[in-house]
Coordinates of C-alpha atoms (C1' of nucleotides) in Angstrom, one line a residue:
Chain F
M1 CA 68.9 63.0 104.9
F2 CA 71.3 62.7 102.2
A3 CA 74.5 61.1 101.7
L4 CA 77.2 61.5 99.7
V5 CA 79.5 58.9 98.5
D6 CA 82.6 59.9 96.7
C7 CA 85.4 57.6 95.3
N8 CA 88.7 58.1 96.9
N9 CA 91.5 59.1 94.2
F10 CA 88.9 57.8 91.5
Y11 CA 91.5 57.7 88.7
A12 CA 94.5 57.1 90.7
S13 CA 92.1 54.1 92.2
C14 CA 90.8 52.9 88.7
E15 CA 94.5 52.8 87.8
R16 CA 95.2 50.4 91.2
V17 CA 92.5 48.1 90.7
F18 CA 94.3 46.5 87.5
Q19 CA 97.8 46.5 89.1
P20 CA 97.4 45.7 92.7
R21 CA 101.3 46.3 92.7
L22 CA 100.8 49.7 92.6
E23 CA 98.7 49.7 96.5
G24 CA 100.8 52.1 98.7
K25 CA 102.8 53.7 95.9
P26 CA 102.4 57.2 94.3
I27 CA 100.5 57.6 91.3
V28 CA 99.5 60.4 89.3
V29 CA 97.3 61.1 86.3
L30 CA 97.6 63.5 83.4
S31 CA 95.3 65.6 81.7
N32 CA 94.9 65.3 78.0
N33 CA 98.0 65.9 75.9
D34 CA 99.8 64.9 79.2
G35 CA 99.7 68.3 80.2
C36 CA 99.1 68.4 84.0
V37 CA 98.7 66.7 86.8
I38 CA 95.0 66.1 87.3
A39 CA 94.6 63.3 89.7
R40 CA 97.1 62.1 92.6
S41 CA 97.2 59.0 95.3
N42 CA 97.1 59.6 98.6
E43 CA 100.8 59.4 98.3
A44 CA 101.4 61.4 95.8
K45 CA 99.6 64.2 97.5
A46 CA 102.0 63.2 100.7
L47 CA 105.0 64.1 98.5
G48 CA 103.7 67.4 97.7
F49 CA 102.1 67.2 94.2
K50 CA 99.3 69.6 93.0
M51 CA 96.2 69.4 91.3
G52 CA 97.2 70.9 88.3
D53 CA 100.9 70.8 88.2
P54 CA 102.3 71.0 84.6
Y55 CA 103.9 67.9 84.0
F56 CA 107.3 69.0 82.6
Q57 CA 107.8 71.0 85.6
V58 CA 107.3 68.2 87.9
K59 CA 108.7 65.8 85.6
H60 CA 112.2 65.5 87.3
D61 CA 110.5 65.3 90.7
L62 CA 108.0 62.8 89.8
Q63 CA 111.3 60.4 88.7
I64 CA 113.2 61.1 91.6
N65 CA 110.0 59.9 93.8
N66 CA 109.4 56.9 91.6
V67 CA 106.0 58.1 90.8
Q68 CA 103.9 56.0 88.5
V69 CA 102.6 58.0 85.9
F70 CA 99.6 57.6 83.6
S71 CA 98.0 59.4 80.8
S72 CA 94.2 59.6 81.2
N73 CA 92.4 56.5 80.2
Y74 CA 88.7 57.9 80.0
A75 CA 87.2 54.3 78.6
L76 CA 88.6 53.1 81.7
Y77 CA 87.2 55.5 84.4
G78 CA 84.0 56.0 82.9
D79 CA 83.3 52.2 82.7
M80 CA 84.3 51.8 86.1
S81 CA 82.4 54.8 87.0
R82 CA 79.1 53.4 85.6
R83 CA 79.6 50.0 87.8
V84 CA 79.9 51.9 90.9
M85 CA 77.0 54.0 90.0
W86 CA 74.6 50.9 88.9
Y87 CA 75.5 49.3 92.4
L88 CA 74.4 52.8 94.1
A89 CA 71.0 52.7 92.2
Q90 CA 70.1 49.2 93.2
Q91 CA 70.3 50.2 96.6
V92 CA 68.4 53.4 97.3
P93 CA 65.2 55.0 95.2
E94 CA 66.8 58.2 94.3
V95 CA 70.6 58.6 93.2
E96 CA 72.1 61.8 91.7
I97 CA 75.2 61.1 89.9
Y98 CA 76.9 64.3 90.7
S99 CA 80.4 63.6 88.8
I100 CA 82.2 60.8 87.4
D101 CA 83.4 59.9 90.9
E102 CA 80.8 61.5 93.7
A103 CA 77.0 60.3 93.7
F104 CA 74.0 61.7 96.3
L105 CA 71.9 59.4 97.4
D106 CA 68.4 60.5 99.3
L107 CA 68.0 58.8 102.3
H108 CA 64.5 60.1 103.1
G109 CA 62.1 57.4 104.8
M110 CA 65.3 54.7 104.5
E111 CA 65.7 54.5 108.1
K112 CA 63.0 52.3 108.3
Y113 CA 64.7 49.7 106.0
V114 CA 68.0 49.9 107.5
A115 CA 67.2 48.9 111.4
N116 CA 67.3 53.2 111.9
D117 CA 71.1 52.8 111.5
L118 CA 72.4 54.4 108.7
D119 CA 76.0 54.3 109.1
A120 CA 75.9 50.7 109.3
F121 CA 74.0 51.1 105.9
A122 CA 76.8 53.6 104.8
R123 CA 79.6 51.1 105.7
T124 CA 77.9 48.2 104.0
L125 CA 77.6 50.1 100.5
R126 CA 81.8 51.2 101.3
T127 CA 82.5 47.2 101.7
N128 CA 80.3 46.3 98.6
I129 CA 81.5 48.9 96.1
K130 CA 85.0 47.8 97.0
K131 CA 84.2 44.4 96.9
R132 CA 82.6 44.7 93.4
T133 CA 85.0 47.3 91.9
G134 CA 87.8 47.4 93.5
I135 CA 87.3 51.0 94.5
P136 CA 87.5 52.8 98.0
T137 CA 84.9 55.1 98.9
C138 CA 83.8 57.5 101.8
V139 CA 80.4 58.7 102.7
G140 CA 79.1 61.7 104.2
I141 CA 75.6 61.9 105.6
A142 CA 73.6 64.7 106.8
P143 CA 70.2 66.8 106.7
T144 CA 71.4 68.6 103.5
K145 CA 73.6 68.3 100.5
T146 CA 76.3 71.1 101.4
L147 CA 76.5 69.5 104.8
A148 CA 76.5 65.7 103.4
K149 CA 79.8 67.1 101.6
L150 CA 81.5 68.5 104.3
A151 CA 80.7 65.3 106.3
N152 CA 82.4 63.4 103.2
R153 CA 85.5 65.5 103.3
L154 CA 85.8 64.9 107.1
A155 CA 85.1 61.3 106.6
K156 CA 87.9 61.1 103.8
K157 CA 90.3 63.3 106.2
R158 CA 90.3 61.6 109.6
P159 CA 91.0 57.7 109.2
E160 CA 89.9 57.2 112.5
L161 CA 86.1 57.9 111.5
G162 CA 86.5 54.8 109.1
G163 CA 85.3 56.3 106.3
V164 CA 81.9 57.4 107.2
L165 CA 80.8 59.9 108.8
H166 CA 77.0 60.9 109.8
L167 CA 75.9 64.1 111.3
R168 CA 72.9 62.6 113.0
S169 CA 72.7 65.5 115.7
E170 CA 72.8 69.3 116.2
A171 CA 76.2 68.7 118.1
R172 CA 77.6 66.7 115.7
R173 CA 76.9 69.6 113.1
L174 CA 78.2 72.5 115.0
W175 CA 81.6 69.9 115.7
A176 CA 81.8 69.2 112.0
L177 CA 81.4 72.8 110.9
K178 CA 84.6 73.9 113.2
Q179 CA 86.7 71.1 111.9
V180 CA 86.3 72.9 108.2
A181 CA 88.2 75.7 106.8
V182 CA 85.9 78.0 105.1
E183 CA 87.9 77.4 101.8
D184 CA 87.2 73.9 101.7
V185 CA 83.1 74.5 102.0
W186 CA 81.5 73.2 98.7
G187 CA 80.8 76.6 96.5
I188 CA 83.6 78.4 98.1
G189 CA 86.2 79.2 95.4
R190 CA 89.3 80.9 95.4
Q191 CA 87.3 84.4 95.4
Y192 CA 85.0 84.1 98.0
A193 CA 87.5 83.0 100.4
A194 CA 89.7 85.4 99.9
K195 CA 86.8 87.8 100.6
L196 CA 85.5 85.8 103.7
M197 CA 88.8 85.8 105.3
A198 CA 89.1 89.5 105.0
A199 CA 85.8 89.9 106.7
G200 CA 87.4 87.3 109.5
I201 CA 85.2 84.1 108.5
Y202 CA 87.7 81.5 108.5
T203 CA 85.7 78.1 109.2
A204 CA 82.8 76.4 107.8
A205 CA 81.2 77.5 111.7
D206 CA 81.5 81.0 110.9
L207 CA 80.4 81.1 107.8
A208 CA 77.0 79.3 109.2
N209 CA 76.6 82.1 111.3
C210 CA 76.6 85.1 108.5
S211 CA 73.1 86.5 108.0
D212 CA 71.3 86.2 104.7
A213 CA 71.8 89.4 103.8
W214 CA 75.5 89.7 104.5
A215 CA 75.3 86.2 102.4
R216 CA 73.6 87.7 99.7
K217 CA 75.5 91.2 99.3
H218 CA 79.0 89.6 99.3
L219 CA 78.5 86.0 98.1
G220 CA 76.9 86.0 94.7
G221 CA 73.0 86.7 95.8
V222 CA 70.7 83.9 96.1
V223 CA 73.5 81.5 95.5
G224 CA 75.3 82.5 98.8
V225 CA 72.1 82.8 101.1
R226 CA 71.2 79.2 99.9
L227 CA 75.0 78.0 100.6
V228 CA 74.6 79.4 104.3
Q229 CA 71.3 78.3 105.0
E230 CA 72.5 74.6 104.0
L231 CA 74.9 74.5 106.3
Q232 CA 72.4 75.6 109.2
G233 CA 70.6 72.8 108.1
R234 CA 67.9 74.2 106.1
V235 CA 67.3 72.4 103.1
C236 CA 67.8 74.3 99.9
Q237 CA 68.5 71.9 97.0
G238 CA 67.0 68.2 96.4
L239 CA 68.6 65.5 94.3
L240 CA 68.7 66.8 90.4
P241 CA 68.3 64.4 87.5
S242 CA 71.6 62.9 86.6
E243 CA 73.6 61.4 83.8
D244 CA 70.9 58.8 83.0
G245 CA 68.7 59.9 80.1
S246 CA 66.9 61.9 82.0
L247 CA 69.4 64.6 82.1
S248 CA 69.5 67.0 79.4
R249 CA 72.5 69.5 79.4
K250 CA 71.9 72.9 78.3
S251 CA 75.1 73.4 76.2
I252 CA 77.6 71.0 74.8
S253 CA 81.2 71.3 73.9
C254 CA 84.2 69.8 72.8
S255 CA 87.6 71.2 72.4
R256 CA 91.4 69.8 72.9
T257 CA 94.8 71.4 73.2
F258 CA 96.8 70.7 70.0
G259 CA 99.7 68.2 70.5
Q260 CA 101.7 71.1 68.8
P261 CA 101.4 74.4 68.1
L262 CA 99.5 74.8 64.3
S263 CA 99.4 77.7 61.7
A264 CA 98.1 75.5 58.5
F265 CA 94.7 76.1 57.7
N266 CA 93.7 72.5 57.0
D267 CA 95.2 70.9 59.9
V268 CA 93.1 73.6 62.4
L269 CA 90.2 72.8 60.3
A270 CA 90.5 69.0 60.7
A271 CA 90.7 69.6 64.0
V272 CA 87.6 71.8 64.6
A273 CA 85.8 69.3 62.3
A274 CA 86.7 66.7 64.4
F275 CA 85.4 68.5 67.5
T276 CA 82.3 69.5 65.5
S277 CA 81.6 66.1 64.7
R278 CA 81.9 64.9 68.4
A279 CA 80.1 67.4 70.0
A280 CA 76.9 66.6 67.3
E281 CA 77.1 63.1 68.3
K282 CA 76.4 64.4 72.1
L283 CA 73.5 66.3 70.6
R284 CA 72.2 63.6 69.0
R285 CA 72.5 61.4 71.6
Q286 CA 70.1 63.7 74.0
G287 CA 67.6 64.1 71.1
D288 CA 68.3 67.9 70.7
A289 CA 69.3 70.6 68.0
T290 CA 71.4 73.5 68.3
H291 CA 70.7 77.1 66.9
L292 CA 73.4 78.6 68.3
M293 CA 77.2 77.6 67.6
T294 CA 80.5 78.9 69.1
V295 CA 83.9 78.3 67.6
F296 CA 87.0 79.4 69.4
L297 CA 90.6 79.7 68.7
S298 CA 93.3 80.2 71.2
K299 CA 97.3 80.6 71.4
N300 CA 99.8 80.6 73.9
R301 CA 98.8 81.8 77.0
Y302 CA 102.1 81.5 78.9
G303 CA 104.5 83.2 76.6
L304 CA 105.6 87.1 76.4
E305 CA 102.7 88.0 73.9
P306 CA 100.2 90.0 75.5
P307 CA 96.4 89.2 75.4
P308 CA 94.0 88.3 74.0
Y309 CA 94.7 84.6 73.8
S310 CA 91.6 83.4 72.0
C311 CA 89.0 84.8 69.5
S312 CA 85.4 83.0 69.3
T313 CA 82.5 83.8 66.8
V314 CA 79.3 82.9 67.3
I315 CA 76.9 81.7 64.4
T316 CA 73.0 81.7 64.6
L317 CA 71.2 79.0 62.7
H318 CA 67.8 80.1 61.6
V319 CA 66.4 76.6 61.8
A320 CA 68.3 74.3 64.7
T321 CA 69.9 71.3 63.5
S322 CA 71.9 68.2 64.5
D323 CA 73.2 67.2 61.0
T324 CA 76.8 67.1 61.1
T325 CA 77.2 67.7 57.5
E326 CA 75.6 70.9 58.1
L327 CA 77.4 71.8 61.2
L328 CA 80.6 71.3 59.6
R329 CA 79.7 73.4 56.6
I330 CA 79.3 76.2 59.7
A331 CA 82.3 75.1 61.5
R332 CA 84.5 75.7 58.0
M333 CA 82.8 79.6 57.8
A334 CA 83.3 80.3 61.4
L335 CA 86.5 79.5 61.0
K336 CA 87.6 81.1 58.2
R337 CA 86.2 84.1 59.5
L338 CA 88.4 83.5 63.2
W339 CA 91.3 82.7 60.9
Q340 CA 94.9 84.7 60.8
A341 CA 97.6 83.8 59.0
D342 CA 100.9 83.2 61.0
T343 CA 99.4 82.5 64.1
R344 CA 100.4 79.2 66.1
Y345 CA 97.3 77.9 67.5
T346 CA 97.1 75.7 70.5
K347 CA 93.7 74.9 71.1
A348 CA 90.3 75.0 69.4
G349 CA 86.9 74.3 70.2
V350 CA 83.0 74.3 69.5
V351 CA 80.2 74.9 71.8
F352 CA 76.4 74.3 71.2
D353 CA 73.9 76.5 72.8
G354 CA 70.3 77.5 72.4
L355 CA 69.2 73.2 72.3
E356 CA 66.1 72.5 71.3
P357 CA 64.2 69.2 70.9
A358 CA 65.1 67.7 67.6
G359 CA 62.3 68.2 64.9
H360 CA 60.5 70.8 66.8
A361 CA 62.5 73.6 65.2
Q362 CA 60.6 76.6 64.9
L363 CA 60.2 77.8 61.5
S364 CA 59.2 81.6 60.8
L365 CA 56.4 82.4 58.7
F366 CA 57.6 82.6 55.4
E367 CA 60.3 79.5 55.6
S368 CA 59.0 76.1 54.5
A369 CA 60.6 72.9 56.5
P370 CA 63.7 71.8 54.6
D371 CA 64.0 68.4 53.2
T372 CA 66.0 66.7 55.9
G373 CA 64.8 63.0 56.0
K374 CA 67.5 61.9 54.2
R375 CA 70.4 63.6 56.2
D376 CA 68.3 62.3 59.5
R377 CA 68.5 59.1 58.5
L378 CA 72.4 59.3 57.1
M379 CA 73.0 60.2 60.8
V380 CA 71.0 57.8 62.5
E381 CA 72.9 55.2 60.8
L382 CA 76.1 56.6 61.3
D383 CA 75.4 57.0 65.0
A384 CA 74.5 53.2 64.8
L385 CA 77.7 51.8 63.0
N386 CA 80.0 53.7 65.7
R387 CA 78.2 52.6 68.3
R388 CA 78.9 49.2 67.3
F389 CA 82.1 49.0 66.0
G390 CA 83.7 51.5 67.9
K391 CA 84.4 55.4 67.8
N392 CA 85.2 56.9 64.3
T393 CA 84.3 53.8 62.2
V394 CA 82.5 55.7 59.8
R395 CA 83.4 59.7 59.9
L396 CA 83.1 62.9 57.6
A397 CA 86.0 63.7 55.2
T398 CA 86.6 67.0 56.8
T399 CA 88.1 65.6 60.0
L400 CA 90.7 64.3 58.2
T401 CA 93.6 66.1 56.8
G402 CA 95.6 66.0 53.6
R403 CA 98.1 63.8 55.2
G404 CA 95.9 60.5 55.0
K405 CA 96.2 58.3 57.8
G406 CA 97.6 57.6 61.1
R407 CA 97.6 60.4 63.8
A408 CA 96.2 63.7 63.2
P409 CA 98.5 66.7 63.5
W410 CA 96.4 68.1 66.2
E411 CA 96.4 64.8 68.3
G412 CA 97.7 65.1 71.8
K413 CA 100.5 63.1 73.3
A414 CA 99.0 59.9 75.7
Q415 CA 102.5 58.3 76.3
W416 CA 101.5 56.7 79.5
C417 CA 97.5 55.2 79.1
S418 CA 97.1 51.8 80.5
P419 CA 94.7 49.5 78.7
A420 CA 91.0 49.6 78.2
Y421 CA 90.8 46.9 80.3
T422 CA 87.1 46.8 80.5
T423 CA 85.9 48.0 77.4
R424 CA 88.3 46.5 74.8
L425 CA 88.3 42.8 73.8
Q426 CA 91.8 43.0 73.1
D427 CA 92.9 44.8 76.2
L428 CA 91.4 42.0 78.4
L429 CA 93.7 40.6 81.3
T430 CA 95.2 37.6 81.3
V431 CA 95.7 35.9 84.2
Y432 CA 98.8 32.9 84.5
Chain W
dT1 C1' 110.0 71.9 73.6
dC2 C1' 106.2 71.0 77.3
dT3 C1' 100.8 74.4 81.1
dG4 C1' 93.1 69.9 80.7
dG5 C1' 88.1 69.7 79.6
dG6 C1' 83.2 70.3 80.5
dG7 C1' 79.8 72.0 82.6
dT8 C1' 76.2 75.2 85.5
dC9 C1' 74.0 79.1 87.9
dC10 C1' 73.5 83.9 88.7
dT11 C1' 73.7 89.2 88.1
dA12 C1' 73.8 93.3 85.5
dG13 C1' 72.3 95.9 81.5
dG14 C1' 70.5 96.9 77.4
dA15 C1' 66.7 96.4 74.0
dC16 C1' 62.0 96.0 73.2
dC17 C1' 56.9 95.1 74.3
dC18 C1' 52.5 96.9 76.5
Chain H
dT1 C1' 55.2 119.4 77.8
dC2 C1' 55.5 116.4 81.4
dT3 C1' 55.8 111.6 83.3
dG4 C1' 55.3 105.5 84.4
dG5 C1' 55.3 100.7 85.7
dG6 C1' 55.8 96.2 84.7
dG7 C1' 57.2 93.0 82.1
dT8 C1' 60.3 89.4 78.4
dC9 C1' 64.3 88.0 75.9
dC10 C1' 69.2 88.4 75.0
dT11 C1' 74.0 88.7 76.2
dA12 C1' 78.5 89.4 78.7
dG13 C1' 81.4 88.2 82.4
dG14 C1' 81.8 86.3 86.9
dA15 C1' 81.8 83.1 90.3
dC16 C1' 81.7 77.7 91.4
dC17 C1' 82.0 72.7 90.3
dC18 C1' 84.6 68.3 89.3

DNA sequence: TCTGGGGTCCTAGGACCC
DNA sequence: TCTGGGGTCCTAGGACCC
């Protein structure tokens, strides 16, 4: 058995924990740059606000409905997430942190520790998470991860289930499959949903009745086969390593939409340099080096201009590196290659691929190992200082613009960001 | 004026190897 | 002159997830 524990409306719930007066009130949280709606409380959902709604389009409706608006506060959400996950890790032998607000638990063999009553166990988890962190959750329990997802979804949609649904029998599984529309199945996106409906497949139950051959042909090959089998109760996926040191990403990126369109090379360079530094930090944190760096620039996609809206260039490094100074040199080179004068750029980003463990760089026959000792030590110190004294305490000059201190021109708006209540001493709540 | 960011996996096709 | 089979590695593109 697997369980999926999912926090309800996580970002909105995090904000509510520190502003209880918002209980029962509509809340939305906006993306970077206060661009779109990315999270909603149930009340905001009921008012018809959608995921991805551009803020400027719904601003008026939000106001007249008295919806509380927040900019995203990842310092807060990340820390609250860690608290929830830490608690779960104490309760079961194996946890997969699937996303910032969801975790799969492996319950195989747990029955004997919880008196054969997984439902009661799940209810205890919910109660304790709420008590310790203030975050409401729902739990789905089923023989496969895909069914656990589905059970979780129903637990969330049907208040009468009390936040927990356990697909303990075949009859229960068949009942649950009939309740869920095919587009709400984990792994069915917009394209597949349209294809399935055209083929007369409307519910998860219909999908579970498809043959392996049909799934292979129409749902992306083996991925589709696994999906259908998991709905039938046949286990195709186990728990994966998660964000706890055992997880090693295969690519690392950092990108942002600018606060305003930029046309000056040095302004965009400052942005690309800042993203490069950030991505290099992530790279070093997982102990890797990259030998493939992509830099991309984007233009406004919503205007009258025809595509292409973005251009990119890939640079292959002969010796993999995680040294920020070296990566900055390459980023500048890539940017020069892409640059077109008189263009209003709206976004930029960098991606590192071809990752390998640092220090094990393959040298070709005639290359000698470059002297990287000093640089490595510099990076270790840099990361240590920033960890200890906060992000960007020490950084490289390229990430600054010629304009001196203050906000960089690429930085976006975050007009309604709540305090970092749990990670910043000055932001600690005072209760009178 | 204003439209997010960071990932994963799979397939198909081409280049190249023995 | 004609003809074969089995691999690997890489990239681009498409789908999906939160």
